[in-house]
Short mmCIF file of C-alpha atoms in Angstrom, two decimals:
data_model
loop_
_atom_site.label_atom_id
_atom_site.label_comp_id
_atom_site.label_asym_id
_atom_site.label_seq_id
_atom_site.Cartn_x
_atom_site.Cartn_y
_atom_site.Cartn_z
CA UNK A 1358 89.49 32.47 277.27
CA UNK A 1359 84.58 30.06 269.72
CA UNK A 1360 87.20 31.64 272.68
CA UNK A 1361 91.32 35.38 273.45
CA UNK A 1362 87.51 35.58 274.32
CA UNK A 1363 86.29 31.34 273.23
CA UNK A 1364 87.56 33.45 275.15
CA UNK A 1365 86.66 33.14 275.41
CA UNK A 1366 85.98 30.78 273.43
CA UNK A 1367 82.83 29.43 272.07
CA UNK A 1368 80.42 28.23 269.79
CA UNK A 1369 84.15 28.07 268.86
CA UNK A 1370 85.94 30.82 270.90
CA UNK A 1371 82.69 32.39 272.01
CA UNK A 1372 81.62 29.06 273.48
CA UNK A 1373 84.88 28.95 275.33
CA UNK A 1374 84.30 32.31 276.87
CA UNK A 1375 81.03 31.09 278.21
CA UNK A 1376 82.63 27.98 279.56
CA UNK A 1377 85.52 29.82 281.11
CA UNK A 1378 83.39 30.40 284.15
CA UNK A 1379 83.29 26.72 284.96
CA UNK A 1380 85.25 25.70 288.00
CA UNK A 1381 88.55 24.02 287.33
CA UNK A 1382 89.54 21.17 289.59
CA UNK A 1383 92.38 21.80 291.98
CA UNK A 1384 95.63 20.09 291.19
CA UNK A 1385 95.09 17.68 294.06
CA UNK A 1386 91.77 16.55 292.66
CA UNK A 1387 93.30 16.21 289.20
CA UNK A 1388 96.02 14.04 290.67
CA UNK A 1389 93.47 11.90 292.47
CA UNK A 1390 91.39 11.56 289.32
CA UNK A 1391 94.35 10.44 287.25
CA UNK A 1392 95.41 7.98 289.95
CA UNK A 1393 91.94 6.52 290.20
CA UNK A 1394 91.65 6.12 286.45
CA UNK A 1395 95.03 4.45 286.16
CA UNK A 1396 94.30 2.21 289.09
CA UNK A 1397 90.85 1.10 287.98
CA UNK A 1398 92.27 -1.51 285.65
CA UNK A 1399 89.79 -0.91 282.86
CA UNK A 1400 92.40 0.46 280.48
CA UNK A 1401 96.12 0.07 280.20
CA UNK A 1402 97.71 3.31 281.43
CA UNK A 1403 100.01 5.21 279.13
CA UNK A 1404 103.02 6.94 280.67
CA UNK A 1405 104.05 10.39 279.42
CA UNK A 1406 106.82 10.27 276.86
CA UNK A 1407 110.00 11.74 278.32
CA UNK A 1408 113.15 12.44 276.36
CA UNK A 1409 116.46 13.47 277.87
CA UNK A 1410 117.36 15.59 274.87
CA UNK A 1411 114.99 17.44 272.55
CA UNK A 1412 114.84 16.27 268.95
CA UNK A 1413 116.95 18.24 266.47
CA UNK A 1414 115.06 20.66 264.29
CA UNK A 1415 116.87 19.52 261.19
CA UNK A 1416 116.41 15.95 260.12
CA UNK A 1417 113.53 15.28 262.50
CA UNK A 1418 111.30 12.59 261.05
CA UNK A 1419 107.95 11.20 262.18
CA UNK A 1420 107.97 7.83 263.87
CA UNK A 1421 107.23 4.78 261.76
CA UNK A 1422 103.51 4.09 261.70
CA UNK A 1423 102.67 7.45 263.27
CA UNK A 1424 99.01 8.50 263.21
CA UNK A 1425 97.97 11.72 264.91
CA UNK A 1426 94.78 12.76 266.67
CA UNK A 1427 94.26 16.52 266.84
CA UNK A 1428 91.67 18.25 269.04
CA UNK A 1429 90.23 21.62 268.06
CA UNK A 1430 86.94 23.45 268.32
CA UNK A 1431 84.24 22.80 265.76
CA UNK A 1432 83.50 25.19 262.92
CA UNK A 1433 86.17 27.04 260.92
CA UNK A 1434 88.93 25.97 263.34
CA UNK A 1435 88.05 22.35 262.70
CA UNK A 1436 88.01 22.94 258.95
CA UNK A 1437 91.47 24.44 259.23
CA UNK A 1438 92.80 21.38 261.09
CA UNK A 1439 91.42 19.14 258.35
CA UNK A 1440 93.11 21.28 255.70
CA UNK A 1441 96.45 21.30 257.54
CA UNK A 1442 96.14 17.55 258.11
CA UNK A 1443 95.77 16.90 254.39
CA UNK A 1444 98.79 19.05 253.53
CA UNK A 1445 100.79 17.47 256.34
CA UNK A 1446 100.01 13.98 255.08
CA UNK A 1447 101.13 14.99 251.60
CA UNK A 1448 104.47 16.12 252.98
CA UNK A 1449 105.16 13.58 255.73
CA UNK A 1450 102.89 10.64 254.94
CA UNK A 1451 101.29 10.80 258.39
CA UNK A 1452 97.53 10.50 258.73
CA UNK A 1453 95.87 13.18 260.86
CA UNK A 1454 92.48 12.58 262.49
CA UNK A 1455 90.53 15.62 263.61
CA UNK A 1456 88.32 15.27 266.69
CA UNK A 1457 85.92 17.98 267.76
CA UNK A 1458 86.91 19.10 271.27
CA UNK A 1459 86.34 22.75 272.26
CA UNK A 1460 89.67 24.29 273.12
CA UNK A 1461 88.51 25.24 276.61
CA UNK A 1462 87.62 21.60 277.32
CA UNK A 1463 90.90 20.06 276.16
CA UNK A 1464 92.68 20.27 279.52
CA UNK A 1465 89.88 18.56 281.41
CA UNK A 1466 89.42 15.91 278.73
CA UNK A 1467 93.14 15.19 278.45
CA UNK A 1468 93.30 14.70 282.22
CA UNK A 1469 91.27 11.52 281.79
CA UNK A 1470 91.94 10.52 278.20
CA UNK A 1471 95.71 11.00 278.32
CA UNK A 1472 96.44 8.35 280.99
CA UNK A 1473 93.89 6.04 279.35
CA UNK A 1474 95.78 6.19 276.05
CA UNK A 1475 92.89 7.63 274.04
CA UNK A 1476 93.75 11.31 274.14
CA UNK A 1477 94.97 13.70 271.48
CA UNK A 1478 98.55 13.93 270.30
CA UNK A 1479 98.10 17.63 269.54
CA UNK A 1480 95.41 19.79 271.08
CA UNK A 1481 94.27 23.40 271.00
CA UNK A 1482 94.04 25.41 274.19
CA UNK A 1483 93.67 29.06 275.18
CA UNK A 1484 96.75 30.58 276.79
CA UNK A 1485 95.13 31.05 280.18
CA UNK A 1486 95.25 27.26 280.62
CA UNK A 1487 99.02 27.04 280.16
CA UNK A 1488 99.77 27.25 283.87
CA UNK A 1489 97.55 24.26 284.58
CA UNK A 1490 98.83 22.29 281.62
CA UNK A 1491 102.36 22.72 282.91
CA UNK A 1492 101.54 22.16 286.58
CA UNK A 1493 99.68 18.95 285.82
CA UNK A 1494 102.32 17.69 283.39
CA UNK A 1495 99.86 17.36 280.51
CA UNK A 1496 101.87 19.28 277.92
CA UNK A 1497 105.36 18.74 276.53
CA UNK A 1498 107.63 21.72 275.92
CA UNK A 1499 107.94 23.03 272.40
CA UNK A 1500 111.17 21.24 271.54
CA UNK A 1501 111.34 22.04 267.85
CA UNK A 1502 110.68 25.76 267.43
CA UNK A 1503 110.90 27.58 270.74
CA UNK A 1504 113.44 30.01 269.32
CA UNK A 1505 111.24 30.72 266.30
CA UNK A 1506 108.25 31.41 268.54
CA UNK A 1507 110.26 33.83 270.66
CA UNK A 1508 111.77 35.64 267.67
CA UNK A 1509 109.12 35.61 264.96
CA UNK A 1510 105.86 35.85 266.90
CA UNK A 1511 104.41 38.81 268.78
CA UNK A 1512 105.75 39.02 272.29
CA UNK A 1513 102.27 38.63 273.75
CA UNK A 1514 101.85 35.41 271.78
CA UNK A 1515 105.25 34.01 272.77
CA UNK A 1516 104.69 34.92 276.42
CA UNK A 1517 101.17 33.50 276.31
CA UNK A 1518 102.34 29.99 275.39
CA UNK A 1519 105.29 30.04 277.78
CA UNK A 1520 105.69 29.44 281.48
CA UNK A 1521 108.68 30.43 283.59
CA UNK A 1522 110.89 30.92 280.56
CA UNK A 1523 109.99 27.68 278.77
CA UNK A 1524 107.98 27.72 275.54
CA UNK A 1525 105.27 25.05 275.55
CA UNK A 1526 102.92 25.97 272.74
CA UNK A 1527 102.72 26.90 269.09
CA UNK A 1528 100.68 30.12 268.76
CA UNK A 1529 97.86 30.12 266.22
CA UNK A 1530 95.95 33.32 266.92
CA UNK A 1531 95.65 36.45 269.02
CA UNK A 1532 92.33 38.07 269.72
CA UNK A 1533 90.40 40.52 271.79
CA UNK A 1534 86.91 41.95 271.49
CA UNK A 1535 85.63 45.28 270.22
CA UNK A 1536 82.44 47.16 269.32
CA UNK A 1537 80.27 45.88 266.49
CA UNK A 1538 77.68 48.38 265.23
CA UNK A 1539 74.85 48.09 262.72
CA UNK A 1540 75.46 50.75 260.06
CA UNK A 1541 71.79 50.75 259.12
CA UNK A 1542 70.91 51.86 262.63
CA UNK A 1543 73.86 54.05 263.58
CA UNK A 1544 76.00 55.44 260.80
CA UNK A 1545 79.21 55.97 262.74
CA UNK A 1546 80.74 54.19 265.70
CA UNK A 1547 80.50 56.23 268.90
CA UNK A 1548 83.81 57.34 270.35
CA UNK A 1549 82.51 57.64 273.92
CA UNK A 1550 80.01 55.81 276.08
CA UNK A 1551 78.15 59.08 276.54
CA UNK A 1552 77.37 58.93 272.83
CA UNK A 1553 76.08 55.37 273.32
CA UNK A 1554 73.84 56.54 276.15
CA UNK A 1555 72.53 59.48 274.12
CA UNK A 1556 71.77 57.21 271.15
CA UNK A 1557 69.92 54.76 273.41
CA UNK A 1558 67.47 57.46 274.51
CA UNK A 1559 66.03 57.66 271.02
CA UNK A 1560 66.48 54.03 270.01
CA UNK A 1561 65.62 51.71 272.90
CA UNK A 1562 62.28 49.91 272.88
CA UNK A 1563 62.31 47.08 275.46
CA UNK A 1564 58.89 45.81 274.32
CA UNK A 1565 60.42 45.04 270.92
CA UNK A 1566 63.76 43.88 272.36
CA UNK A 1567 65.49 46.87 270.80
CA UNK A 1568 68.54 48.03 272.71
CA UNK A 1569 71.36 50.38 271.79
CA UNK A 1570 74.17 48.38 273.36
CA UNK A 1571 74.46 44.81 274.63
CA UNK A 1572 77.13 42.40 275.86
CA UNK A 1573 77.34 39.20 277.91
CA UNK A 1574 76.94 40.95 281.26
CA UNK A 1575 77.55 38.06 283.67
CA UNK A 1576 80.57 36.87 281.73
CA UNK A 1577 83.71 38.10 283.47
CA UNK A 1578 85.69 37.78 280.25
CA UNK A 1579 83.70 40.69 278.79
CA UNK A 1580 82.71 42.75 281.83
CA UNK A 1581 86.28 42.89 283.10
CA UNK A 1582 86.86 45.51 280.40
CA UNK A 1583 85.15 48.14 282.57
CA UNK A 1584 87.12 47.13 285.66
CA UNK A 1585 90.46 47.09 283.85
CA UNK A 1586 89.71 50.30 282.00
CA UNK A 1587 89.75 52.19 285.28
CA UNK A 1588 92.84 50.39 286.56
CA UNK A 1589 91.50 47.27 288.27
CA UNK A 1590 93.32 43.99 287.63
CA UNK A 1591 93.07 40.28 288.31
CA UNK A 1592 96.57 39.55 289.62
CA UNK A 1593 99.49 41.90 290.14
CA UNK A 1594 102.86 41.91 288.40
CA UNK A 1595 101.33 41.54 284.98
CA UNK A 1596 99.06 38.70 286.04
CA UNK A 1597 101.76 36.59 287.68
CA UNK A 1598 101.41 37.44 291.40
CA UNK A 1599 98.70 35.23 292.87
CA UNK A 1600 99.03 36.97 296.24
CA UNK A 1601 97.88 40.29 294.79
CA UNK A 1602 94.22 40.18 293.76
CA UNK A 1603 93.16 43.55 292.37
CA UNK A 1604 89.48 43.05 291.59
CA UNK A 1605 88.23 45.12 294.52
CA UNK A 1606 90.58 48.09 294.46
CA UNK A 1607 89.11 51.61 294.38
CA UNK A 1608 89.85 51.74 290.65
CA UNK A 1609 88.08 48.43 290.07
CA UNK A 1610 85.04 49.59 292.02
CA UNK A 1611 84.91 52.77 289.98
CA UNK A 1612 84.80 50.74 286.80
CA UNK A 1613 82.09 48.49 288.22
CA UNK A 1614 79.94 51.45 289.18
CA UNK A 1615 79.93 52.73 285.63
CA UNK A 1616 79.17 49.29 284.25
CA UNK A 1617 76.15 48.97 286.52
CA UNK A 1618 74.97 52.44 285.47
CA UNK A 1619 74.50 51.07 281.96
CA UNK A 1620 71.47 49.15 283.21
CA UNK A 1621 69.63 52.40 282.50
CA UNK A 1622 70.00 51.69 278.77
CA UNK A 1623 69.94 47.90 279.07
CA UNK A 1624 67.12 47.17 281.56
CA UNK A 1625 67.25 43.38 281.41
CA UNK A 1626 68.34 40.53 283.63
CA UNK A 1627 71.95 39.50 283.01
CA UNK A 1628 70.76 36.08 281.84
CA UNK A 1629 68.77 37.83 279.10
CA UNK A 1630 71.93 39.43 277.76
CA UNK A 1631 74.15 36.40 277.33
CA UNK A 1632 76.22 35.76 274.22
CA UNK A 1633 73.58 33.75 272.36
CA UNK A 1634 70.88 36.36 272.92
CA UNK A 1635 73.23 39.23 272.11
CA UNK A 1636 74.25 37.55 268.85
CA UNK A 1637 70.65 36.80 267.96
CA UNK A 1638 69.39 40.34 268.50
CA UNK A 1639 72.29 41.86 266.61
CA UNK A 1640 71.75 39.45 263.74
CA UNK A 1641 68.05 40.37 263.70
CA UNK A 1642 68.82 44.08 263.54
CA UNK A 1643 67.46 44.84 267.00
CA UNK A 1644 70.63 45.38 269.01
CA UNK A 1645 72.36 48.38 267.45
CA UNK A 1646 75.76 47.77 269.05
CA UNK A 1647 77.32 44.77 270.76
CA UNK A 1648 80.64 43.99 272.37
CA UNK A 1649 82.07 40.75 271.05
CA UNK A 1650 85.05 39.31 269.21
CA UNK A 1651 86.29 38.27 265.77
CA UNK A 1652 84.69 34.84 266.15
CA UNK A 1653 81.36 36.58 265.52
CA UNK A 1654 82.29 38.08 262.16
CA UNK A 1655 81.29 35.18 259.94
CA UNK A 1656 77.94 34.67 261.65
CA UNK A 1657 77.00 38.32 261.24
CA UNK A 1658 78.09 38.24 257.62
CA UNK A 1659 75.96 35.15 257.03
CA UNK A 1660 73.03 36.92 258.69
CA UNK A 1661 73.37 39.80 256.24
CA UNK A 1662 74.06 42.46 258.88
CA UNK A 1663 75.57 45.68 257.50
CA UNK A 1664 78.03 46.08 260.32
CA UNK A 1665 81.18 47.92 261.18
CA UNK A 1666 83.73 47.30 263.91
CA UNK A 1667 85.50 49.86 266.09
CA UNK A 1668 87.42 50.09 269.36
CA UNK A 1669 85.24 50.07 272.48
CA UNK A 1670 84.07 53.63 273.34
CA UNK A 1671 85.91 55.53 276.07
CA UNK A 1672 84.68 55.63 279.64
CA UNK A 1673 83.38 58.83 281.32
CA UNK A 1674 86.87 59.28 282.79
CA UNK A 1675 88.26 59.47 279.27
CA UNK A 1676 90.09 56.17 279.70
CA UNK A 1677 89.87 53.34 277.20
CA UNK A 1678 88.13 50.13 278.30
CA UNK A 1679 90.79 47.43 278.62
CA UNK A 1680 89.49 44.29 276.99
CA UNK A 1681 90.98 40.89 277.77
CA UNK A 1682 93.28 39.58 275.08
CA UNK A 1683 93.84 35.90 274.50
CA UNK A 1684 96.25 33.70 272.65
CA UNK A 1685 95.21 30.50 270.95
CA UNK A 1686 97.78 27.79 270.55
CA UNK A 1687 98.51 24.16 269.78
CA UNK A 1688 100.17 21.98 272.39
CA UNK A 1689 101.76 18.54 272.40
CA UNK A 1690 100.33 15.99 274.79
CA UNK A 1691 102.75 14.49 277.29
CA UNK A 1692 101.07 11.16 276.54
CA UNK A 1693 101.58 11.10 272.77
CA UNK A 1694 103.22 7.98 271.40
CA UNK A 1695 104.48 10.00 268.44
CA UNK A 1696 106.26 13.07 269.84
CA UNK A 1697 108.27 13.67 266.67
CA UNK A 1698 105.25 13.56 264.39
CA UNK A 1699 103.23 15.67 266.84
CA UNK A 1700 105.90 18.35 267.04
CA UNK A 1701 106.30 18.38 263.28
CA UNK A 1702 102.55 18.80 262.84
CA UNK A 1703 102.35 21.71 265.28
CA UNK A 1704 105.36 23.34 263.63
CA UNK A 1705 103.87 22.82 260.16
CA UNK A 1706 100.48 24.17 261.29
CA UNK A 1707 102.06 27.42 262.48
CA UNK A 1708 104.05 28.24 259.37
CA UNK A 1709 103.12 31.50 257.67
CA UNK A 1710 101.30 29.64 254.90
CA UNK A 1711 99.12 27.61 257.23
CA UNK A 1712 98.37 30.56 259.51
CA UNK A 1713 97.30 32.62 256.53
CA UNK A 1714 94.92 29.80 255.65
CA UNK A 1715 93.63 29.85 259.21
CA UNK A 1716 93.07 33.60 258.89
CA UNK A 1717 91.15 33.03 255.67
CA UNK A 1718 88.86 30.50 257.34
CA UNK A 1719 88.49 31.95 260.84
CA UNK A 1720 89.41 35.66 260.56
CA UNK A 1721 91.59 35.14 263.63
CA UNK A 1722 94.71 37.29 263.59
CA UNK A 1723 97.89 35.23 263.14
CA UNK A 1724 100.33 36.44 265.82
CA UNK A 1725 103.36 36.46 263.51
CA UNK A 1726 105.21 39.77 263.16
CA UNK A 1727 105.86 39.43 259.43
CA UNK A 1728 102.23 38.68 258.64
CA UNK A 1729 101.09 42.01 260.06
CA UNK A 1730 102.23 43.55 256.78
CA UNK A 1731 100.39 41.01 254.68
CA UNK A 1732 97.92 42.87 252.45
CA UNK A 1733 95.11 40.42 253.16
CA UNK A 1734 95.40 41.13 256.87
CA UNK A 1735 96.23 44.81 257.25
CA UNK A 1736 93.61 45.88 254.69
CA UNK A 1737 90.84 43.72 256.14
CA UNK A 1738 88.15 45.92 257.68
CA UNK A 1739 87.24 43.14 260.09
CA UNK A 1740 90.78 42.94 261.46
CA UNK A 1741 92.15 46.47 261.77
CA UNK A 1742 89.66 47.52 264.51
CA UNK A 1743 90.70 44.59 266.69
CA UNK A 1744 94.34 45.53 266.26
CA UNK A 1745 93.37 49.06 267.34
CA UNK A 1746 91.56 47.77 270.43
CA UNK A 1747 94.44 45.41 271.18
CA UNK A 1748 96.66 48.33 272.14
CA UNK A 1749 94.42 48.84 275.18
CA UNK A 1750 93.92 45.14 275.91
CA UNK A 1751 95.31 43.24 278.91
CA UNK A 1752 96.35 39.58 278.59
CA UNK A 1753 94.38 37.07 280.60
CA UNK A 1754 96.67 35.75 283.35
CA UNK A 1755 97.91 32.26 282.53
CA UNK A 1756 98.98 31.14 286.00
CA UNK A 1757 97.04 28.11 287.30
CA UNK A 1758 95.27 30.24 289.89
CA UNK A 1759 93.30 31.94 287.12
CA UNK A 1760 90.99 28.96 287.29
CA UNK A 1761 89.73 30.18 290.66
CA UNK A 1762 88.69 33.55 289.26
CA UNK A 1763 85.96 33.01 286.68
CA UNK A 1764 83.06 31.78 288.83
CA UNK A 1765 83.22 34.23 291.76
CA UNK A 1766 84.02 37.12 289.43
CA UNK A 1767 81.07 36.31 287.18
CA UNK A 1768 78.84 35.96 290.24
CA UNK A 1769 79.86 39.45 291.36
CA UNK A 1770 78.82 40.97 288.04
CA UNK A 1771 75.48 39.15 288.16
CA UNK A 1772 74.79 40.29 291.72
CA UNK A 1773 75.64 43.88 290.95
CA UNK A 1774 73.51 43.92 287.84
CA UNK A 1775 70.50 41.85 288.86
CA UNK A 1776 70.20 42.59 292.58
CA UNK A 1777 71.79 45.98 292.88
CA UNK A 1778 74.53 44.64 295.12
CA UNK A 1779 76.95 47.37 296.18
CA UNK A 1780 79.98 47.06 293.83
CA UNK A 1781 82.47 47.27 296.68
CA UNK A 1782 80.74 44.50 298.59
CA UNK A 1783 80.27 42.29 295.54
CA UNK A 1784 83.90 42.63 294.47
CA UNK A 1785 85.14 42.18 298.04
CA UNK A 1786 83.26 38.88 298.18
CA UNK A 1787 84.72 37.78 294.86
CA UNK A 1788 88.26 38.70 295.91
CA UNK A 1789 87.91 36.89 299.23
CA UNK A 1790 86.51 33.77 297.55
CA UNK A 1791 89.39 33.76 295.06
CA UNK A 1792 92.02 34.18 297.78
CA UNK A 1793 90.50 31.38 299.83
CA UNK A 1794 90.42 29.08 296.82
CA UNK A 1795 94.07 29.83 296.07
CA UNK A 1796 94.99 29.22 299.68
CA UNK A 1797 93.21 25.85 299.67
CA UNK A 1798 95.37 24.71 296.74
CA UNK A 1799 98.57 24.96 298.73
#
């Protein structure tokens, strides 16, 4: 990856998750696009700001006349940016303008808007885009608080906004998905998928769109949990080895076979179990259990659903499904005319106080070690289950090659589910397509 998750991401992070499947241009095409835009003569190109030495943390002041544009997703994330912007202006006297740009779209939009001089100074992005942001030169390193990020934030968060030892981002949230269940329909969360299957036998009624368990089937962000739970993986070496694609290993196939077996209790086309439909049926009290993330909490509360949240049930093998985890972060555009002000804003936005405000508005977990003991967080019933699931989660790879994965991987899930494609064959095709796409980028 509303989305880790948006994304993920996604209708805030959920919207991002749905968009993650979109193909990302190869670096060559990005280069050509930037060149053509700069050369068209319609707008004066803006060169990236480059400094030989990073600004000092102490005594750093915003540039005279600085005015910042910040991109973030709409909804509670956007409200948070507005709040931080007001507080930032009170402290530094710098005006902050919020523009609604889904975090998963920021890289693509900055590719064109940055050189044209109309892009953001600070933008939100999921961590799986970091490799591309760095490779395309769109993001500046975190020059003001890299040490703080490495020391005070969760390791997964620090690693998620870094590339090859350099910190680029300012982490704002860590997330994964879990099981939401309607307490009026099922009193206690099932611990195993066998319990889910048994419940479905007495609950399902396809004519009334009543199903025991639903998720966004053709969305690789979600369905990967079954693959990874059995030991399949996207890239080897913790997601860093692009030469080792593990989506069609025997373990991955085993996970896929179980996932497909769930069609017995969810006899619908994959397109009829996408995130919007899943959310709608859960909100209406028809879907008893759904697999989604913290971005859905507020909507379900607003819908009046009496829900609980729990870790995803265990697989028949006894293993825990391994959900994708994602890091949200703020990044500084390489094209900003106000690098000092931009860095100061991102630093200010990720202080404990501002991240607690973000938690209040979004329910996204702030990835700061000290805040894990904050009473408002550790005692929140909508947070603790995600922290429990997080121990089984696997980070989305952030290398640029991850962009080649989403479409063919999603297609494999759709083929297996809708057409009964043999899991080995479907995953072999996906793996081959990904390898060929990576090879073509060389």
